[in-house]
Every structure is written in C-alpha cells, then in structure tokens.
Coordinates of C-alpha atoms in Angstrom, one line a residue:
Chain A
M1 CA -11.9 -23.4 -21.2
R2 CA -13.0 -21.3 -24.2
V3 CA -10.9 -22.1 -27.2
L4 CA -10.4 -20.3 -30.4
I5 CA -9.8 -22.6 -33.2
V6 CA -9.0 -21.3 -36.7
D7 CA -8.7 -23.3 -39.8
D8 CA -9.6 -22.7 -43.6
S9 CA -10.6 -26.3 -43.7
Q10 CA -14.1 -26.8 -42.7
I11 CA -13.5 -30.7 -42.1
A12 CA -10.4 -30.0 -39.8
L13 CA -12.3 -27.4 -38.2
A14 CA -15.2 -29.9 -37.5
L15 CA -12.8 -32.4 -36.1
L16 CA -11.1 -30.0 -33.6
E17 CA -14.3 -28.8 -32.7
K18 CA -15.5 -32.3 -31.9
A19 CA -12.5 -33.4 -29.7
L20 CA -12.5 -30.2 -27.7
Q21 CA -16.3 -30.1 -27.0
Q22 CA -16.2 -33.8 -26.0
A23 CA -13.5 -32.8 -23.7
G24 CA -15.6 -30.1 -22.2
H25 CA -14.2 -26.9 -23.7
E26 CA -16.1 -24.2 -25.3
V27 CA -15.2 -23.6 -28.8
D28 CA -15.5 -20.8 -30.9
A29 CA -14.6 -21.7 -34.5
V30 CA -13.5 -19.7 -37.6
T31 CA -12.2 -20.1 -41.1
S32 CA -9.6 -17.5 -41.5
G33 CA -7.1 -15.4 -39.7
E34 CA -8.9 -12.2 -40.1
E35 CA -12.0 -13.6 -38.3
A36 CA -9.6 -14.8 -35.7
L37 CA -8.2 -11.4 -35.3
K38 CA -11.7 -10.0 -34.5
W39 CA -11.9 -12.5 -31.4
V40 CA -8.4 -12.0 -30.4
H41 CA -9.6 -8.1 -30.1
K42 CA -12.4 -8.9 -27.8
G43 CA -9.8 -10.7 -25.6
V44 CA -12.1 -13.9 -24.4
H45 CA -9.8 -16.8 -25.4
R46 CA -6.7 -17.9 -23.4
L47 CA -6.0 -20.7 -25.7
I48 CA -6.1 -20.6 -29.6
I49 CA -5.3 -23.3 -31.9
S50 CA -4.7 -22.2 -35.5
D51 CA -3.7 -23.8 -38.7
W52 CA -0.1 -22.7 -40.1
D53 CA -1.2 -22.6 -43.8
M54 CA -4.0 -20.2 -44.8
P55 CA -4.8 -17.4 -46.8
A56 CA -3.2 -14.4 -45.2
P57 CA -3.0 -13.8 -42.4
D58 CA -1.6 -17.2 -41.8
G59 CA -0.9 -19.0 -38.6
I60 CA 2.4 -17.3 -38.2
S61 CA 1.3 -13.9 -38.8
L62 CA -1.8 -14.5 -36.6
C63 CA 0.3 -15.7 -33.9
R64 CA 2.5 -12.3 -34.0
K65 CA -0.6 -10.2 -34.0
V66 CA -2.0 -12.1 -30.9
R67 CA 1.2 -11.5 -29.1
E68 CA 1.1 -7.7 -30.1
I69 CA -2.4 -7.3 -29.2
S70 CA -3.4 -9.3 -26.3
S71 CA -3.1 -7.7 -22.8
R72 CA -3.1 -11.2 -21.0
Y73 CA -0.9 -14.3 -22.0
V74 CA -2.8 -16.2 -24.9
Y75 CA -1.4 -20.1 -25.3
F76 CA -1.2 -20.5 -28.8
I77 CA -0.9 -23.7 -30.8
L78 CA 0.0 -24.1 -34.4
L79 CA -1.5 -27.0 -36.7
T80 CA 1.0 -27.9 -39.1
N81 CA 2.2 -30.2 -41.9
H82 CA 5.9 -28.7 -41.6
R83 CA 7.9 -30.9 -39.5
D84 CA 11.5 -29.6 -40.2
S85 CA 13.5 -27.6 -37.8
G86 CA 13.4 -24.2 -39.8
H87 CA 9.5 -24.2 -39.6
I88 CA 9.7 -24.9 -35.8
V89 CA 12.3 -22.0 -35.4
A90 CA 9.8 -19.6 -37.5
G91 CA 7.0 -20.9 -35.3
L92 CA 8.6 -20.5 -32.2
S93 CA 10.1 -17.2 -33.1
A94 CA 6.8 -15.9 -34.0
G95 CA 5.6 -16.8 -30.4
A96 CA 3.9 -20.0 -30.7
D97 CA 3.9 -22.3 -27.5
D98 CA 3.4 -25.8 -29.5
F99 CA 2.8 -27.5 -32.6
I100 CA 0.4 -30.2 -33.5
V101 CA 1.3 -32.0 -36.7
K102 CA -1.7 -32.8 -39.0
P103 CA -3.5 -35.0 -39.2
F104 CA -3.6 -34.8 -35.7
D105 CA -4.6 -37.3 -33.1
P106 CA -7.2 -36.1 -30.8
E107 CA -5.6 -37.8 -27.8
E108 CA -2.6 -35.9 -28.3
L109 CA -4.5 -32.4 -29.1
L110 CA -6.2 -32.7 -25.7
L111 CA -2.9 -33.5 -24.0
R112 CA -1.2 -30.5 -25.5
V113 CA -4.4 -28.3 -24.5
R114 CA -4.0 -29.5 -21.2
T115 CA -0.3 -28.6 -20.9
G116 CA -1.6 -25.2 -22.2
E117 CA -4.1 -25.0 -19.3
R118 CA -1.6 -26.2 -16.8
I119 CA 0.8 -23.3 -17.9
L120 CA -2.0 -20.7 -18.1
S121 CA -2.9 -21.6 -14.4
L122 CA 0.5 -21.5 -13.4
E123 CA 0.7 -17.9 -14.7
S124 CA -2.7 -17.0 -12.9
R125 CA -1.8 -18.6 -9.7
D126 CA 1.4 -16.7 -9.5
M127 CA -0.1 -13.5 -10.2
V128 CA -2.9 -14.2 -7.3
V129 CA -0.7 -15.5 -4.9
F130 CA 1.9 -12.7 -5.1
S131 CA -0.9 -10.1 -5.1
M132 CA -2.2 -11.5 -1.9
A133 CA 1.2 -11.7 -0.1
Q134 CA 1.8 -8.2 -1.1
L135 CA -1.2 -7.2 0.6
T136 CA -0.1 -8.8 3.7
E137 CA 3.4 -7.3 3.6
S138 CA 2.0 -3.9 3.1
R139 CA 0.5 -3.9 6.5
D140 CA 3.7 -4.4 8.3
R141 CA 6.7 -2.6 7.1
D142 CA 8.9 -4.1 9.8
T143 CA 8.8 -7.6 7.9
G144 CA 10.8 -6.2 4.9
K145 CA 11.8 -9.2 2.7
H146 CA 10.2 -11.7 5.4
L147 CA 7.9 -13.4 2.8
E148 CA 10.5 -13.8 -0.1
R149 CA 13.1 -15.5 2.7
V150 CA 10.5 -17.7 4.1
R151 CA 9.8 -19.0 0.9
K152 CA 13.4 -19.7 0.1
Y153 CA 14.0 -21.4 3.6
A154 CA 10.6 -23.5 3.2
Q155 CA 11.8 -24.6 -0.2
L156 CA 15.4 -25.5 0.9
L157 CA 14.0 -27.3 3.9
T158 CA 11.5 -29.2 1.9
R159 CA 14.2 -30.4 -0.7
Q160 CA 16.2 -31.6 2.2
L161 CA 13.2 -33.5 3.7
M162 CA 12.8 -35.2 0.2
R163 CA 15.8 -37.1 0.8
F164 CA 14.6 -38.7 3.8
P165 CA 13.1 -42.0 3.2
E166 CA 10.0 -41.6 5.4
F167 CA 9.0 -38.6 3.2
A168 CA 9.9 -40.0 0.0
D169 CA 6.2 -41.0 -0.8
R170 CA 5.1 -37.5 0.4
I171 CA 7.5 -34.9 -0.9
D172 CA 8.2 -34.6 -5.0
D173 CA 9.0 -31.7 -7.0
H174 CA 5.6 -30.6 -7.2
F175 CA 5.3 -30.2 -3.5
V176 CA 8.5 -28.3 -3.4
Q177 CA 6.8 -26.2 -6.1
L178 CA 3.8 -25.5 -4.2
I179 CA 5.4 -24.8 -0.7
Y180 CA 7.8 -22.4 -2.5
E181 CA 4.6 -20.6 -4.2
T182 CA 2.3 -21.0 -1.3
S183 CA 4.4 -20.1 1.9
P184 CA 4.1 -16.1 1.3
L185 CA 0.7 -16.6 2.3
H186 CA 1.2 -17.9 5.6
D187 CA 0.4 -14.7 7.4
I188 CA -2.2 -13.5 5.2
G189 CA -4.8 -13.5 7.8
K190 CA -2.7 -10.5 9.4
V191 CA -4.4 -8.0 7.0
G192 CA -7.3 -8.3 9.6
V193 CA -5.4 -7.6 12.3
P194 CA -5.9 -3.9 13.7
D195 CA -2.8 -1.5 13.5
A196 CA -2.8 -1.1 17.2
I197 CA -1.8 -4.6 17.7
L198 CA -0.1 -5.5 14.4
L199 CA 2.2 -2.5 14.6
K200 CA 2.7 -2.2 18.6
P201 CA 6.2 -2.0 19.4
G202 CA 5.9 -3.3 22.8
K203 CA 4.6 -6.7 24.3
L204 CA 1.1 -7.6 23.6
T205 CA -1.6 -8.0 26.3
P206 CA -3.2 -11.3 26.6
E207 CA -6.2 -9.9 25.0
E208 CA -4.3 -8.5 22.0
F209 CA -2.4 -11.7 21.5
A210 CA -5.5 -13.6 21.3
T211 CA -6.6 -11.0 18.7
M212 CA -3.3 -11.7 16.9
Q213 CA -3.6 -15.6 17.1
L214 CA -6.8 -15.1 14.9
H215 CA -4.9 -14.2 11.8
T216 CA -4.5 -18.0 11.2
T217 CA -8.2 -18.9 11.4
R218 CA -8.9 -15.6 9.2
G219 CA -6.4 -16.4 6.8
A220 CA -7.5 -20.2 6.5
A221 CA -11.3 -18.5 6.0
T222 CA -10.1 -16.3 3.2
L223 CA -8.4 -19.2 1.5
D224 CA -11.5 -21.3 2.2
A225 CA -13.7 -18.9 0.5
A226 CA -11.4 -19.3 -2.7
L227 CA -11.6 -22.9 -2.4
E228 CA -15.5 -23.0 -2.4
R229 CA -15.1 -21.3 -5.9
F230 CA -12.1 -23.2 -7.1
P231 CA -12.3 -26.7 -5.3
D232 CA -9.5 -28.2 -7.6
A233 CA -6.9 -25.9 -7.1
Q234 CA -4.6 -27.8 -5.1
F235 CA -2.4 -24.8 -4.4
L236 CA -5.2 -23.1 -2.5
K237 CA -5.4 -26.1 -0.2
F238 CA -1.7 -25.9 0.4
A239 CA -1.8 -22.4 1.2
R240 CA -4.9 -22.9 3.4
D241 CA -3.0 -25.5 5.5
I242 CA 0.0 -23.4 6.1
A243 CA -2.2 -20.2 6.9
A244 CA -3.9 -22.2 9.4
Y245 CA -1.4 -24.2 10.9
H246 CA 2.0 -22.7 10.8
H247 CA 1.7 -21.8 14.7
E248 CA 0.6 -25.2 15.7
R249 CA 3.2 -27.0 17.8
F250 CA 4.4 -30.5 17.4
D251 CA 3.7 -31.0 21.2
G252 CA -0.1 -30.0 20.7
T253 CA 0.2 -26.8 22.6
G254 CA 0.1 -24.3 19.6
Y255 CA -2.8 -22.7 18.1
P256 CA -5.6 -22.2 16.6
R257 CA -6.7 -25.7 17.3
G258 CA -3.8 -27.6 19.4
L259 CA -3.2 -30.2 16.7
C260 CA -0.1 -32.3 17.6
G261 CA 2.4 -34.5 15.7
E262 CA 1.5 -35.9 12.3
E263 CA -1.9 -34.2 12.8
I264 CA -0.5 -31.0 11.5
P265 CA -0.2 -30.7 7.7
L266 CA 3.7 -31.4 6.7
C267 CA 3.5 -28.2 4.8
A268 CA 2.9 -26.1 7.7
R269 CA 5.4 -27.9 9.9
I270 CA 8.1 -26.9 7.5
V271 CA 6.9 -23.4 7.2
A272 CA 6.9 -23.1 11.1
V273 CA 10.6 -23.7 11.1
A274 CA 11.1 -21.1 8.2
D275 CA 9.1 -18.6 9.9
V276 CA 10.4 -18.7 13.2
Y277 CA 14.0 -18.8 11.9
D278 CA 13.5 -15.7 9.7
A279 CA 11.6 -13.8 12.6
C280 CA 14.3 -14.4 15.1
R281 CA 17.1 -13.4 12.7
S282 CA 15.4 -10.3 11.8
K283 CA 15.3 -6.9 14.1
R284 CA 12.3 -5.7 15.2
V285 CA 11.5 -2.3 17.0
Y286 CA 11.1 -4.3 20.3
R287 CA 14.1 -6.4 20.1
S288 CA 17.4 -6.6 18.3
A289 CA 18.2 -9.7 15.9
M290 CA 19.6 -13.2 17.0
T291 CA 22.7 -14.5 15.7
H292 CA 22.7 -17.4 13.4
S293 CA 24.1 -19.8 16.1
A294 CA 21.6 -18.8 18.6
V295 CA 18.7 -19.5 16.4
V296 CA 20.0 -22.7 15.3
E297 CA 20.3 -23.6 18.9
L298 CA 17.0 -22.6 19.9
I299 CA 15.4 -24.4 16.9
M300 CA 17.4 -27.7 17.9
D301 CA 16.1 -27.2 21.5
S302 CA 12.6 -27.0 20.1
A303 CA 12.7 -30.1 18.2
G304 CA 9.8 -32.4 19.5
T305 CA 7.9 -29.6 21.4
H306 CA 7.5 -26.8 18.9
F307 CA 8.8 -28.4 15.8
D308 CA 8.8 -31.7 14.0
P309 CA 12.2 -33.5 14.8
A310 CA 12.4 -34.6 11.4
V311 CA 12.2 -31.2 10.0
V312 CA 14.6 -29.9 12.5
T313 CA 17.3 -32.7 11.6
A314 CA 16.8 -31.3 7.8
F315 CA 17.0 -27.9 9.1
V316 CA 20.4 -28.5 10.7
Q317 CA 21.7 -30.3 7.9
V318 CA 21.3 -27.1 5.6
A319 CA 21.5 -24.5 8.4
N320 CA 24.6 -22.9 6.6
E321 CA 22.2 -22.5 3.5
F322 CA 19.8 -20.6 5.8
D323 CA 22.5 -18.3 7.1
R324 CA 23.6 -17.6 3.4
I325 CA 20.0 -16.5 2.5
S326 CA 19.6 -14.5 5.6
R327 CA 22.6 -12.6 4.8
E328 CA 22.2 -12.1 1.1
M329 CA 18.4 -11.1 1.5
A330 CA 18.9 -8.9 4.4
D331 CA 16.4 -6.1 4.8
E332 CA 17.9 -2.4 4.0
P333 CA 17.4 -0.3 7.2
A334 CA 13.9 1.0 7.0
I335 CA 13.2 4.8 6.9
H336 CA 9.6 5.4 8.2
F337 CA 8.8 8.7 7.0
D338 CA 5.7 9.4 8.8
E339 CA 7.9 8.9 12.2
L340 CA 10.2 11.7 11.0
G341 CA 7.3 14.5 11.5
T342 CA 6.6 17.1 9.0
V343 CA 10.1 17.6 7.8
P344 CA 10.7 18.1 4.1
A345 CA 11.7 14.7 2.3
S346 CA 15.0 16.2 1.1
A347 CA 15.7 16.7 4.8
A348 CA 14.7 13.3 5.6
I349 CA 16.9 11.6 3.3
A350 CA 20.0 13.9 3.9
P351 CA 21.4 12.1 7.1
I352 CA 22.1 9.1 4.8
M353 CA 23.6 11.0 2.1
T354 CA 27.4 11.8 1.8
P355 CA 28.4 15.5 0.9
A356 CA 29.0 14.1 -2.6
G357 CA 25.4 13.1 -2.7
S358 CA 25.9 9.3 -3.1
L359 CA 24.5 6.7 -0.7
S360 CA 26.4 6.3 2.5
P361 CA 27.5 2.7 3.2
Chain B
M1 CA -27.0 -37.0 -59.7
S2 CA -26.4 -40.8 -59.8
A3 CA -23.2 -42.6 -58.4
G4 CA -22.5 -43.0 -62.1
E5 CA -22.6 -39.6 -63.0
E6 CA -20.3 -38.7 -60.3
R7 CA -17.7 -41.0 -61.2
L8 CA -14.7 -39.3 -62.6
D9 CA -13.5 -39.7 -66.0
H10 CA -9.9 -41.3 -65.9
S11 CA -8.0 -43.4 -68.4
S12 CA -6.0 -45.5 -66.1
P13 CA -7.7 -48.9 -64.7
I14 CA -8.0 -49.2 -60.8
S15 CA -5.6 -52.3 -60.1
P16 CA -7.2 -55.1 -58.2
A17 CA -4.6 -54.7 -55.2
T18 CA -5.7 -50.9 -54.6
S19 CA -9.4 -51.4 -55.6
A20 CA -9.6 -54.2 -52.7
A21 CA -8.5 -51.7 -50.1
E22 CA -11.0 -49.2 -48.7
P23 CA -10.1 -45.7 -49.5
F24 CA -10.7 -44.6 -45.9
E25 CA -8.9 -46.1 -42.8
I26 CA -12.2 -46.7 -40.8
A27 CA -10.3 -47.4 -37.6
A28 CA -8.1 -44.1 -37.7
L29 CA -11.1 -42.2 -39.1
L30 CA -13.2 -43.1 -36.1
R31 CA -10.7 -42.4 -33.7
R32 CA -10.3 -38.9 -35.0
C33 CA -14.0 -38.5 -34.7
M34 CA -13.8 -39.4 -31.1
G35 CA -15.9 -42.8 -32.0
D36 CA -19.1 -41.1 -33.3
H37 CA -19.6 -42.8 -36.5
E38 CA -22.7 -40.8 -37.4
F39 CA -20.4 -37.6 -37.2
A40 CA -17.7 -39.7 -39.4
A41 CA -20.3 -40.4 -41.9
R42 CA -21.3 -36.7 -42.2
L43 CA -17.9 -35.6 -42.6
I44 CA -17.3 -38.2 -45.5
E45 CA -20.3 -37.1 -47.0
K46 CA -19.4 -33.3 -47.0
F47 CA -15.9 -34.0 -48.1
T48 CA -16.8 -36.6 -51.1
G49 CA -19.6 -34.4 -52.1
R50 CA -17.4 -31.7 -53.3
L51 CA -14.5 -33.9 -54.2
A52 CA -15.5 -34.2 -57.8
D53 CA -15.4 -30.5 -58.1
T54 CA -11.9 -30.2 -56.3
V55 CA -10.5 -32.5 -58.5
K56 CA -11.8 -30.8 -61.7
E57 CA -10.5 -27.3 -60.5
I58 CA -6.9 -28.9 -60.2
E59 CA -7.4 -30.5 -63.7
R60 CA -8.5 -27.0 -64.9
G61 CA -5.2 -25.5 -63.3
V62 CA -3.0 -28.1 -64.8
E63 CA -4.5 -27.1 -68.3
A64 CA -4.1 -23.5 -67.6
K65 CA -0.5 -24.2 -66.0
D66 CA -1.8 -22.1 -63.1
W67 CA 0.7 -24.0 -60.7
S68 CA 0.1 -21.5 -58.0
S69 CA -3.5 -22.6 -57.8
V70 CA -2.9 -26.1 -58.5
T71 CA -0.5 -26.6 -55.3
S72 CA -2.7 -24.7 -53.2
R73 CA -5.5 -26.9 -53.9
L74 CA -3.4 -29.9 -53.6
H75 CA -2.2 -28.8 -50.3
N76 CA -6.1 -28.3 -49.1
L77 CA -7.0 -31.7 -50.5
K78 CA -4.1 -33.5 -49.0
G79 CA -4.8 -31.8 -45.6
E80 CA -8.6 -32.8 -45.6
A81 CA -7.9 -36.3 -47.1
G82 CA -5.1 -36.9 -44.6
S83 CA -7.6 -35.7 -41.7
L84 CA -10.3 -38.1 -42.8
A85 CA -7.8 -40.9 -43.2
A86 CA -8.1 -41.2 -47.0
V87 CA -4.3 -42.1 -47.0
E88 CA -4.1 -43.1 -50.9
L89 CA -5.7 -39.9 -51.8
A90 CA -3.6 -37.7 -49.5
S91 CA -0.5 -39.3 -50.5
S92 CA -1.4 -39.0 -53.8
A93 CA -2.2 -35.3 -53.6
E94 CA 1.2 -34.8 -51.9
E95 CA 3.0 -36.8 -54.7
M96 CA 1.7 -34.5 -57.3
R97 CA 2.4 -31.3 -55.2
E98 CA 6.1 -32.3 -54.7
R99 CA 6.5 -33.0 -58.4
L100 CA 5.0 -29.6 -59.2
F101 CA 7.5 -28.2 -56.6
D102 CA 10.5 -30.0 -58.0
G103 CA 9.4 -28.5 -61.4
H104 CA 8.6 -31.7 -62.9
I105 CA 5.4 -30.6 -64.8
H106 CA 4.8 -33.5 -66.9
A107 CA 5.4 -35.8 -64.4
A108 CA 2.8 -33.9 -62.2
S109 CA 0.3 -33.9 -65.3
T110 CA 0.7 -37.6 -65.6
H111 CA 0.2 -38.0 -61.6
L112 CA -3.3 -36.5 -62.0
L113 CA -4.6 -39.6 -63.3
E114 CA -3.6 -41.5 -60.2
L115 CA -5.4 -38.6 -58.1
K116 CA -8.5 -39.0 -60.0
A117 CA -8.5 -42.6 -59.6
A118 CA -7.9 -42.1 -55.8
A119 CA -10.4 -39.5 -55.5
D120 CA -12.9 -41.7 -57.3
R121 CA -12.5 -44.5 -55.1
C122 CA -13.5 -42.2 -52.3
I123 CA -16.4 -40.8 -53.8
Q124 CA -17.7 -44.5 -54.7
F125 CA -17.2 -45.3 -51.2
R126 CA -19.7 -42.9 -49.7
F127 CA -22.6 -45.3 -50.5
T128 CA -21.2 -47.7 -48.3
I129 CA -19.3 -45.5 -45.4
A130 CA -22.2 -45.4 -43.1
K131 CA -22.8 -48.8 -42.8
R132 CA -19.1 -49.6 -42.7
L133 CA -18.6 -47.2 -39.9
E134 CA -21.8 -48.4 -37.9
Q135 CA -20.0 -52.0 -38.3
A136 CA -16.5 -50.5 -37.2
A137 CA -18.0 -48.8 -34.0
S138 CA -20.1 -51.7 -33.0
V139 CA -16.9 -53.9 -33.1
A140 CA -15.0 -51.4 -31.2
L141 CA -17.7 -51.1 -28.5
H142 CA -18.7 -54.6 -28.2
G143 CA -15.3 -56.5 -29.2

C-alpha cells in the first residue's frame, strides 16, 4: 500500500519510513501539513499517518481537510503524545480513524496499518460486489429483491449451522460475513445468457436449458479472472465457489460438474437452499408463488437428494425466519413500461392511482 | 570540531549513578529501527549532531523569556529523544516543559542545567554508539 507520512521531525519520519518500507509499503514522506495537502489533492494515498503537533496545519486540521477533499475514503492515523480522552475525542471528531502514541512501537504501528488496510479493502470489496450483483439484477426484472433476500437467507442459515458441532471448526463469524457479502453474486454468470432465454416466459427447450446452465461456469470464469489478479482475495474464492456450484445437487445429479456430498463447497450448499426457497416463494411470469409451508415441505423432501441434509435441518429450525424475511422483503408488483406499448407515462401509472392521486393499496 | 568542544557548558556535576547508565536504551532503539544497527547509528549521529544547537536555542529562549519558543523546542526535543530511546533526555525535556506550563519559570530555568547534562551525555555517547549498537545487534542475532 502507498502510505503518506507527515511529521515535522526528520527522526520520527525516518523511523516511520523504515518500519513501513520494511513491511513492503511504498512511502511518501513530507515534513509539513502543507506539503501533505498537495499530495492529498493528487488522491494517490488511501492511508495517511500524520503527527498531531506540527506547525499549521497540524494533524487535526490536516485530517479535517482530507475528509473535505478526498473523493475516496482515506484511512487517517494520528501520531500523538496526547493520551487524554479530551484529545482523543477531538481527534475522532476531526475524522481520525486511529491513534498511535509516540514514541511508537513498530510492531504496533504495522498492526494498526494492517487494520486500516483491512477496513479499506472491506469498503472496496463491498463496492465491487454490490456493483457486480446489480449488473446481474438489471438483466432480469422479475427477480426483484431476490439477491437481497438470498443473502439474508444464506446468512441466517449459516449462523444456524454454526451451532452444529460438525460445522464448529468450519464456520466462524468471518465465514458468515463472507457468505452474506458474496451470495448476491451466485447468478453473476447470467449476464451472459441471451435475453431470449433469460426472459423467456415459458418452459425452456433442452437446448435453451443447456445454455442457461452455462451461467454457473461463466460466473466462475469471471471471478477466476479476478482471482488471477488478486489471488489473496478470499472473498473472490468464496464468490467463485458459490457461482460455480450452487446448482450442484447433494446426490451428484446437479450441474455443472455433477459433484456430490462434501465435494460441493459448503458455501454453495448453503446458497442452494436459500436460492431455491426464494425462487419458489416468488411469483414468475410463468407460474405463481408457492406458499411457505409448501416450500418447506419441498426442501425437506429434497434432503439428501438435492440438498445437504444438515443444511436442510438448519433450514427447518429457522424456517419461520425465512418466512418473515420473505414477507418483509416482498417485491412490489412490477410495472414493465415497455410492455404497455406507446402509451404516455402518466396514462401507464394512472391505473394504480386513486382519484385523490395517492397510491392505491 | 572535537568532542571536547562539543561538550555543553554546565555547572551541575553528573552523578555517578546517571553517568553509569547509557543515555540511549540500546535494545529499545534497535527495536524501533527494525534491528538495523547501521540505520540506528545514522539517526543517533544526526540527532546528536544538532543537539548542542538545540539546547543553545532553548537556553537563549529562556534568557529572552520567549516561553512559547522554549516550550515548542522542548516539545520537539522530547519527541525526538523519546523516539530514539534517549529516555533521560526525553523526560528532562518534558519536566522542563511541564514546569513552564505550570508557570514555574524559576524552576524551569533551574531545570535547564539537568537538561544540558542529559544532552551532553547523549552527545558524548555518539562516539561509542556505533560499536554498542553493533554489539547489541550481534547479541540479538546470535543469542
């Protein structure tokens, strides 16, 4: 990471630079807040470490300026001799993310920088995942809040599974967080499915179904390409496994690879249940929505064939929560303006308006 | 300039207890320099090379009663000395600054003698620091 360090003491600057460079960071060092602001305008640093006590602008003023100027989030660490709560409140109020007390211990410094990197990567990750998921959603208007609900179901299921002794060593809070963040990407490969197939209201022909099935491998390939560039990005591996294998079946009759049982990554086994539950509860142009109890029955009947029996057990235990999420996040009835012909927009909206102009129930 | 010429003029004798201790905590210094003893030696050289001037500026500030300048210089001195594990000098600078903050001008002026003595010990140590750092690094490396 490229780090900007600011301190009017050459000695402190040299020590900071040494520790950061030794940890593999690229460092730009300046001795005043004024010089630092020139760098801030260039927007090349995501992490700044600045001394508090400097000739104006001091560290606090610099931090405030950074918050005003920067279009991206910049993680700001203040170096300080001030340990009292009054100063800490002042620093946090100015937008500082963390403090390091001088004289600093290099080990502590590097740990705090790593915390900053982690927070910055979370922000970038959320942004990327959200954008990619939105892209998928934009192709198929029928899916409504499907992605949002699936991530909630997947999170709920994973939390429940975490209580099972056999999953205790495989599922932790980080796993839950990853599944929440990456499950919306399960259908990312659908961006490559032609409209004629993706939006077809009737039953797909075998050829069309074969094309539709390719969304798993296409999604995985997209995420694999990203992984080549960022091999340490664990969330991408997670997202890839979900995209590739959420249509595998526990008995080995699924696609694309016909994996069975434990061969199917756990995250994909979880998302499979979440995805099917939501698809069944949602109305489609070619069929009506199923009731909660009907879907629960269907999923229970598929334990050991379609779904991992342990995941189904967890699902049954939290099924009422699934129903609640489904109701709370139900889709609004969709209006497809292009299906209304060339009528003016006001005329298209008119049928759902009351005479008083408010929305009808 | 010789070592003798760089020695600060101070009237308070150095007590045997303090003079026996090294003015820099070598292990802490090395840790802050990521174990690089040559880098540590360069920093000490740089710091001690201008330390006499820094102390003289503080002294002149005290004479001129320019307390704002004195407290600012003491703050910087405390920071740099602390960074380089010159504990005695750092705490001496801090004590003097605190006395000024509390309005104890006379006590602060008296404290200047202690500060000068601590600074002098740091300056004298620059001639042996490289060897001491090398020894300490070797011990750390080979046990």
